[in-house]
Amino acid sequence: MPENNEGAIAATGAGGAMDLAASEAGSVAGAPGGPGGTGPANKPRSLWSDAWRDLRRNPVFIISALVILFLVVISIWPSLIASGNPLKCDLGKAQQGSQPGHPFGFDGQGCDVYTRTVYGARTSVLVGVLTTLGVAVLGSVLGGLAGFFGGGWDALLSRITDIFFGIPVVLGGLVFLSVVTSSTVWPVIAFMVLLGWPQIARIARGSVITAKQNDYVSAARALGASNSRMLLRHIAPNALAPVIVVATIALGTYIALEATLSFLGVGLKPPTVSWGIDISAAAQYIRNAPHMLLWPAGALALTVLAFIMLGDAVRDALDPKLR
């Protein structure tokens, strides 16, 4: 059979060879996964699909995501791993170390440190997530509109952000929150959103200015697309990546800021259970009962590190320059 094929090619000359090559190319194109097939290689690729593929292969992302997932679960259902009451205290056990059923010991009021550490995750995660959402939405809207329309609106927003960037965060918290009597999380969230949105606004403004200069935006404008359609359908999806990266990293920063303000006595207040409150209460017992400080401080450090690692992994996946 091979002899017949060779004879046929020889008899027909170059034309037979070209016909055979064309038939082979057609069979490859029609195969699953080929250029004309319906396999995985034929699926359209985008920045988000490439980023997700890279994230699934990144051990830093997997580890940080598992830690954050665990924190979210215990924030919603702390009773899964802590059956005690964080507000139930026994002064007779104050400052005592680890005991059966109480692996982290007791604090200065005789409260179980393990239970308070577990329940403290709820407050920290809630403050961090809500603050990040508020900052991302407010900053993205204001910065995106300023970058898209430009002109006086852009100049006004730039001057406003300069003013907010000049306010020291801790000093501003001491001034703003010292006059608030509420013990809920909302004043702390409102303060951090108030001082956090300018950073996201600048990132969103720069991303929108870069995206609106692309050819597909010019084509959409030439075809008569409205400003809202260009902004929502063409510009926003391609300008969100930097905002997501910065917001993810900032989430851990907001958790640390809440703990700092609570430590200074102007953030969350008892009876709210917070790592910052527990660290502040344990600071005076650091020599006699270091376990009171180490466990909530360790949980806070692990949480902040997990969100920063997650943000770094997302940044590496969404940055085309690193591909």
Short mmCIF file of C-alpha atoms in Angstrom, two decimals:
data_model
loop_
_atom_site.label_atom_id
_atom_site.label_comp_id
_atom_site.label_asym_id
_atom_site.label_seq_id
_atom_site.Cartn_x
_atom_site.Cartn_y
_atom_site.Cartn_z
CA MET A 1 0.00 0.00 0.00
CA PRO A 2 2.79 2.50 0.71
CA GLU A 3 4.23 1.70 -2.74
CA ASN A 4 0.92 2.65 -4.39
CA ASN A 5 0.86 5.98 -2.49
CA GLU A 6 4.42 6.75 -3.46
CA GLY A 7 3.68 5.86 -7.08
CA ALA A 8 0.60 8.05 -7.10
CA ILE A 9 2.54 10.98 -5.71
CA ALA A 10 5.35 10.43 -8.18
CA ALA A 11 2.92 10.15 -11.08
CA THR A 12 1.05 13.31 -10.25
CA GLY A 13 4.12 15.32 -9.36
CA ALA A 14 3.92 18.37 -7.15
CA GLY A 15 0.16 18.60 -7.52
CA GLY A 16 -0.38 15.19 -5.93
CA ALA A 17 1.86 16.07 -3.02
CA MET A 18 -0.04 19.29 -2.50
CA ASP A 19 -3.37 17.47 -2.56
CA LEU A 20 -2.14 14.98 0.02
CA ALA A 21 -0.84 17.75 2.29
CA ALA A 22 -4.16 19.57 1.99
CA SER A 23 -6.10 16.43 2.91
CA GLU A 24 -3.89 15.88 5.96
CA ALA A 25 -4.33 19.49 7.04
CA GLY A 26 -8.08 19.14 6.70
CA SER A 27 -8.11 16.05 8.89
CA VAL A 28 -6.08 17.83 11.56
CA ALA A 29 -8.35 20.88 11.43
CA GLY A 30 -11.43 18.72 11.86
CA ALA A 31 -10.02 16.81 14.82
CA PRO A 32 -11.25 17.63 18.33
CA GLY A 33 -9.07 20.28 19.88
CA GLY A 34 -7.70 21.44 16.49
CA PRO A 35 -8.19 24.88 14.98
CA GLY A 36 -11.52 23.91 13.43
CA GLY A 37 -12.63 21.49 16.14
CA THR A 38 -14.73 21.86 19.20
CA GLY A 39 -12.16 20.78 21.78
CA PRO A 40 -10.50 22.84 24.53
CA ALA A 41 -8.04 24.45 22.10
CA ASN A 42 -10.95 26.03 20.23
CA LYS A 43 -12.33 27.80 23.29
CA PRO A 44 -11.81 31.58 23.39
CA ARG A 45 -9.21 32.69 25.91
CA SER A 46 -9.45 35.85 27.96
CA LEU A 47 -7.52 37.57 30.72
CA TRP A 48 -9.82 36.13 33.37
CA SER A 49 -9.64 32.54 32.09
CA ASP A 50 -5.85 32.72 31.87
CA ALA A 51 -5.68 34.21 35.35
CA TRP A 52 -7.88 31.48 36.81
CA ARG A 53 -5.74 28.80 35.18
CA ASP A 54 -2.59 30.35 36.67
CA LEU A 55 -4.19 30.72 40.11
CA ARG A 56 -5.16 27.05 40.25
CA ARG A 57 -1.51 26.15 39.73
CA ASN A 58 -0.16 28.63 42.29
CA PRO A 59 0.44 27.03 45.72
CA VAL A 60 0.48 30.47 47.39
CA PHE A 61 -3.04 31.13 46.15
CA ILE A 62 -4.27 27.69 47.21
CA ILE A 63 -2.85 27.95 50.73
CA SER A 64 -4.07 31.51 51.31
CA ALA A 65 -7.50 30.70 49.85
CA LEU A 66 -7.88 27.70 52.16
CA VAL A 67 -6.92 29.81 55.19
CA ILE A 68 -9.40 32.52 54.20
CA LEU A 69 -12.11 29.93 53.55
CA PHE A 70 -11.54 28.53 57.03
CA LEU A 71 -11.77 32.02 58.53
CA VAL A 72 -14.99 32.75 56.66
CA VAL A 73 -16.54 29.47 57.82
CA ILE A 74 -15.71 30.01 61.50
CA SER A 75 -16.86 33.63 61.18
CA ILE A 76 -20.29 32.45 60.07
CA TRP A 77 -20.47 29.39 62.34
CA PRO A 78 -18.00 29.83 65.22
CA SER A 79 -19.83 27.18 67.23
CA LEU A 80 -18.41 24.54 64.87
CA ILE A 81 -15.06 24.64 66.69
CA ALA A 82 -15.89 26.64 69.84
CA SER A 83 -18.82 25.60 71.99
CA GLY A 84 -18.28 28.13 74.79
CA ASN A 85 -19.57 31.64 75.33
CA PRO A 86 -16.97 34.36 74.69
CA LEU A 87 -18.65 36.66 77.24
CA LYS A 88 -18.79 34.06 80.00
CA CYS A 89 -15.95 34.70 82.45
CA ASP A 90 -14.77 33.31 85.79
CA LEU A 91 -12.49 35.60 87.79
CA GLY A 92 -11.25 32.60 89.74
CA LYS A 93 -9.45 31.40 86.59
CA ALA A 94 -8.01 34.77 85.54
CA GLN A 95 -4.62 34.58 83.80
CA GLN A 96 -4.43 30.81 84.16
CA GLY A 97 -2.70 28.86 81.41
CA SER A 98 -3.81 25.95 79.27
CA GLN A 99 -6.22 23.45 80.83
CA PRO A 100 -8.27 20.51 79.53
CA GLY A 101 -11.07 21.99 77.44
CA HIS A 102 -9.37 25.39 77.44
CA PRO A 103 -6.25 25.01 75.25
CA PHE A 104 -5.41 28.73 75.11
CA GLY A 105 -5.94 29.44 78.80
CA PHE A 106 -7.86 32.37 80.31
CA ASP A 107 -7.52 36.16 80.08
CA GLY A 108 -7.42 38.77 82.83
CA GLN A 109 -11.18 38.54 83.38
CA GLY A 110 -11.26 34.75 83.39
CA CYS A 111 -12.70 34.46 79.86
CA ASP A 112 -11.67 31.57 77.65
CA VAL A 113 -8.99 32.87 75.26
CA TYR A 114 -9.68 30.14 72.69
CA THR A 115 -13.38 30.97 72.45
CA ARG A 116 -12.72 34.71 72.23
CA THR A 117 -10.07 34.15 69.55
CA VAL A 118 -12.50 32.12 67.44
CA TYR A 119 -15.36 34.61 67.85
CA GLY A 120 -13.00 37.51 67.19
CA ALA A 121 -12.58 36.28 63.62
CA ARG A 122 -16.22 37.18 62.90
CA THR A 123 -15.71 40.84 63.73
CA SER A 124 -12.42 41.19 61.89
CA VAL A 125 -13.61 39.46 58.71
CA LEU A 126 -16.90 41.39 58.75
CA VAL A 127 -15.15 44.75 59.11
CA GLY A 128 -12.56 43.88 56.46
CA VAL A 129 -15.05 42.61 53.87
CA LEU A 130 -17.61 45.42 54.30
CA THR A 131 -14.91 48.08 54.27
CA THR A 132 -13.36 46.64 51.12
CA LEU A 133 -16.73 46.50 49.37
CA GLY A 134 -17.53 50.08 50.32
CA VAL A 135 -14.11 51.35 49.29
CA ALA A 136 -14.14 49.42 46.01
CA VAL A 137 -17.61 50.56 44.97
CA LEU A 138 -17.20 54.22 45.96
CA GLY A 139 -13.66 54.55 44.65
CA SER A 140 -14.37 52.71 41.39
CA VAL A 141 -17.44 54.81 40.58
CA LEU A 142 -15.85 58.18 41.34
CA GLY A 143 -12.49 57.34 39.80
CA GLY A 144 -14.01 55.69 36.75
CA LEU A 145 -16.27 58.65 36.00
CA ALA A 146 -13.39 61.10 36.48
CA GLY A 147 -11.14 59.13 34.15
CA PHE A 148 -13.82 58.72 31.49
CA PHE A 149 -15.14 62.28 31.32
CA GLY A 150 -12.00 64.15 32.39
CA GLY A 151 -12.06 67.93 32.47
CA GLY A 152 -13.22 69.78 35.56
CA TRP A 153 -14.64 66.68 37.21
CA ASP A 154 -11.26 64.96 36.97
CA ALA A 155 -9.44 67.99 38.35
CA LEU A 156 -11.88 68.30 41.27
CA LEU A 157 -11.55 64.63 42.19
CA SER A 158 -7.75 64.87 42.03
CA ARG A 159 -7.70 67.74 44.49
CA ILE A 160 -10.13 65.97 46.84
CA THR A 161 -8.03 62.81 46.85
CA ASP A 162 -4.92 64.90 47.60
CA ILE A 163 -6.67 66.29 50.67
CA PHE A 164 -7.64 62.82 51.94
CA PHE A 165 -4.16 61.45 51.28
CA GLY A 166 -2.79 64.17 53.55
CA ILE A 167 -4.81 62.95 56.56
CA PRO A 168 -2.87 60.50 58.79
CA VAL A 169 -5.02 57.40 59.19
CA VAL A 170 -4.38 56.72 62.88
CA LEU A 171 -4.61 60.38 63.85
CA GLY A 172 -7.81 60.74 61.84
CA GLY A 173 -9.23 57.70 63.58
CA LEU A 174 -8.40 59.12 67.00
CA VAL A 175 -10.19 62.37 66.13
CA PHE A 176 -13.16 60.91 64.26
CA LEU A 177 -13.94 57.89 66.42
CA SER A 178 -13.26 59.52 69.79
CA VAL A 179 -16.59 61.37 69.56
CA VAL A 180 -18.55 58.24 68.58
CA THR A 181 -20.32 56.46 71.42
CA SER A 182 -21.65 53.52 69.44
CA SER A 183 -20.06 50.12 70.14
CA THR A 184 -21.07 48.63 66.79
CA VAL A 185 -18.83 48.08 63.79
CA TRP A 186 -20.51 50.68 61.58
CA PRO A 187 -18.64 53.81 62.72
CA VAL A 188 -15.31 52.00 62.21
CA ILE A 189 -16.35 50.81 58.74
CA ALA A 190 -17.58 54.29 57.79
CA PHE A 191 -14.31 55.88 58.88
CA MET A 192 -12.14 53.41 56.95
CA VAL A 193 -14.28 53.79 53.83
CA LEU A 194 -14.01 57.57 54.15
CA LEU A 195 -10.22 57.45 54.16
CA GLY A 196 -9.77 54.41 51.92
CA TRP A 197 -11.68 55.30 48.76
CA PRO A 198 -9.12 57.80 47.31
CA GLN A 199 -6.58 55.02 46.72
CA ILE A 200 -9.04 52.91 44.75
CA ALA A 201 -10.29 56.03 42.95
CA ARG A 202 -6.82 56.80 41.63
CA ILE A 203 -6.29 53.21 40.51
CA ALA A 204 -9.68 53.14 38.77
CA ARG A 205 -9.07 56.53 37.13
CA GLY A 206 -5.76 55.43 35.65
CA SER A 207 -7.20 52.12 34.44
CA VAL A 208 -10.15 53.83 32.73
CA ILE A 209 -7.90 56.41 31.06
CA THR A 210 -5.75 53.59 29.68
CA ALA A 211 -8.71 51.46 28.58
CA LYS A 212 -10.61 54.23 26.81
CA GLN A 213 -7.65 54.82 24.47
CA ASN A 214 -7.94 51.33 22.99
CA ASP A 215 -9.14 50.81 19.43
CA TYR A 216 -12.27 48.88 20.38
CA VAL A 217 -13.51 51.86 22.39
CA SER A 218 -12.88 54.18 19.46
CA ALA A 219 -14.76 51.77 17.21
CA ALA A 220 -17.70 51.62 19.60
CA ARG A 221 -17.79 55.41 19.75
CA ALA A 222 -17.68 55.63 15.94
CA LEU A 223 -20.62 53.22 15.72
CA GLY A 224 -22.69 55.51 17.93
CA ALA A 225 -22.45 53.71 21.29
CA SER A 226 -23.60 55.81 24.23
CA ASN A 227 -21.28 56.79 27.07
CA SER A 228 -23.00 54.43 29.49
CA ARG A 229 -22.69 51.50 27.07
CA MET A 230 -19.00 52.17 26.40
CA LEU A 231 -18.29 52.55 30.10
CA LEU A 232 -20.18 49.46 31.25
CA ARG A 233 -19.67 47.08 28.32
CA HIS A 234 -16.23 47.95 26.98
CA ILE A 235 -14.18 49.90 29.53
CA ALA A 236 -15.20 48.64 32.98
CA PRO A 237 -14.53 44.90 32.34
CA ASN A 238 -11.01 45.74 31.13
CA ALA A 239 -10.27 48.21 33.94
CA LEU A 240 -11.36 46.08 36.90
CA ALA A 241 -8.22 43.95 37.26
CA PRO A 242 -6.04 46.57 39.05
CA VAL A 243 -8.95 47.51 41.32
CA ILE A 244 -9.49 43.88 42.33
CA VAL A 245 -5.80 43.40 43.09
CA VAL A 246 -5.50 46.53 45.24
CA ALA A 247 -8.78 45.84 47.06
CA THR A 248 -7.74 42.26 47.88
CA ILE A 249 -4.44 43.37 49.38
CA ALA A 250 -6.11 46.28 51.18
CA LEU A 251 -8.60 43.94 52.87
CA GLY A 252 -5.87 42.61 55.13
CA THR A 253 -4.75 46.18 55.82
CA TYR A 254 -8.25 47.15 56.92
CA ILE A 255 -8.38 44.22 59.34
CA ALA A 256 -5.07 45.35 60.85
CA LEU A 257 -6.29 48.97 61.00
CA GLU A 258 -9.45 47.93 62.87
CA ALA A 259 -7.32 46.04 65.39
CA THR A 260 -5.03 49.06 65.77
CA LEU A 261 -7.90 51.44 66.42
CA SER A 262 -9.48 48.99 68.88
CA PHE A 263 -6.12 48.62 70.63
CA LEU A 264 -5.96 52.40 71.04
CA GLY A 265 -9.46 52.41 72.53
CA VAL A 266 -11.25 54.35 69.78
CA GLY A 267 -12.35 51.47 67.53
CA LEU A 268 -14.65 48.68 68.62
CA LYS A 269 -15.65 48.65 72.25
CA PRO A 270 -16.76 45.90 74.68
CA PRO A 271 -18.88 43.83 74.76
CA THR A 272 -17.92 43.40 71.10
CA VAL A 273 -15.41 40.56 70.75
CA SER A 274 -12.41 41.72 68.74
CA TRP A 275 -8.78 40.71 68.44
CA GLY A 276 -7.74 44.34 68.88
CA ILE A 277 -9.68 44.62 72.14
CA ASP A 278 -8.17 41.39 73.48
CA ILE A 279 -4.65 42.46 72.50
CA SER A 280 -5.15 45.80 74.24
CA ALA A 281 -6.43 44.10 77.41
CA ALA A 282 -3.57 41.58 77.39
CA ALA A 283 -0.77 44.11 76.87
CA GLN A 284 -0.43 44.82 80.59
CA TYR A 285 -0.11 41.10 81.38
CA ILE A 286 2.53 40.29 78.77
CA ARG A 287 5.13 39.24 81.36
CA ASN A 288 2.91 37.21 83.68
CA ALA A 289 0.51 35.69 81.14
CA PRO A 290 1.93 35.97 77.60
CA HIS A 291 -0.63 33.49 76.25
CA MET A 292 -3.32 36.17 76.56
CA LEU A 293 -1.53 38.24 73.93
CA LEU A 294 0.07 35.62 71.69
CA TRP A 295 -3.06 33.81 70.53
CA PRO A 296 -5.19 36.77 69.36
CA ALA A 297 -2.10 38.49 67.96
CA GLY A 298 -1.12 35.31 66.10
CA ALA A 299 -4.64 34.94 64.66
CA LEU A 300 -4.56 38.57 63.51
CA ALA A 301 -1.14 38.18 61.90
CA LEU A 302 -2.18 34.97 60.12
CA THR A 303 -5.35 36.58 58.77
CA VAL A 304 -3.59 39.67 57.46
CA LEU A 305 -0.83 37.54 55.91
CA ALA A 306 -3.38 35.30 54.17
CA PHE A 307 -5.15 38.22 52.51
CA ILE A 308 -1.86 39.85 51.46
CA MET A 309 -0.65 36.55 49.97
CA LEU A 310 -3.96 36.16 48.15
CA GLY A 311 -3.67 39.68 46.74
CA ASP A 312 -0.10 39.04 45.57
CA ALA A 313 -1.17 35.84 43.81
CA VAL A 314 -4.09 37.60 42.11
CA ARG A 315 -1.79 40.45 41.04
CA ASP A 316 0.70 38.03 39.47
CA ALA A 317 -2.11 36.23 37.63
CA LEU A 318 -3.74 39.39 36.28
CA ASP A 319 -0.53 41.17 35.25
CA PRO A 320 0.06 40.45 31.53
CA LYS A 321 3.70 41.59 31.86
CA LEU A 322 4.46 38.57 34.03
CA ARG A 323 3.23 36.03 31.46
#
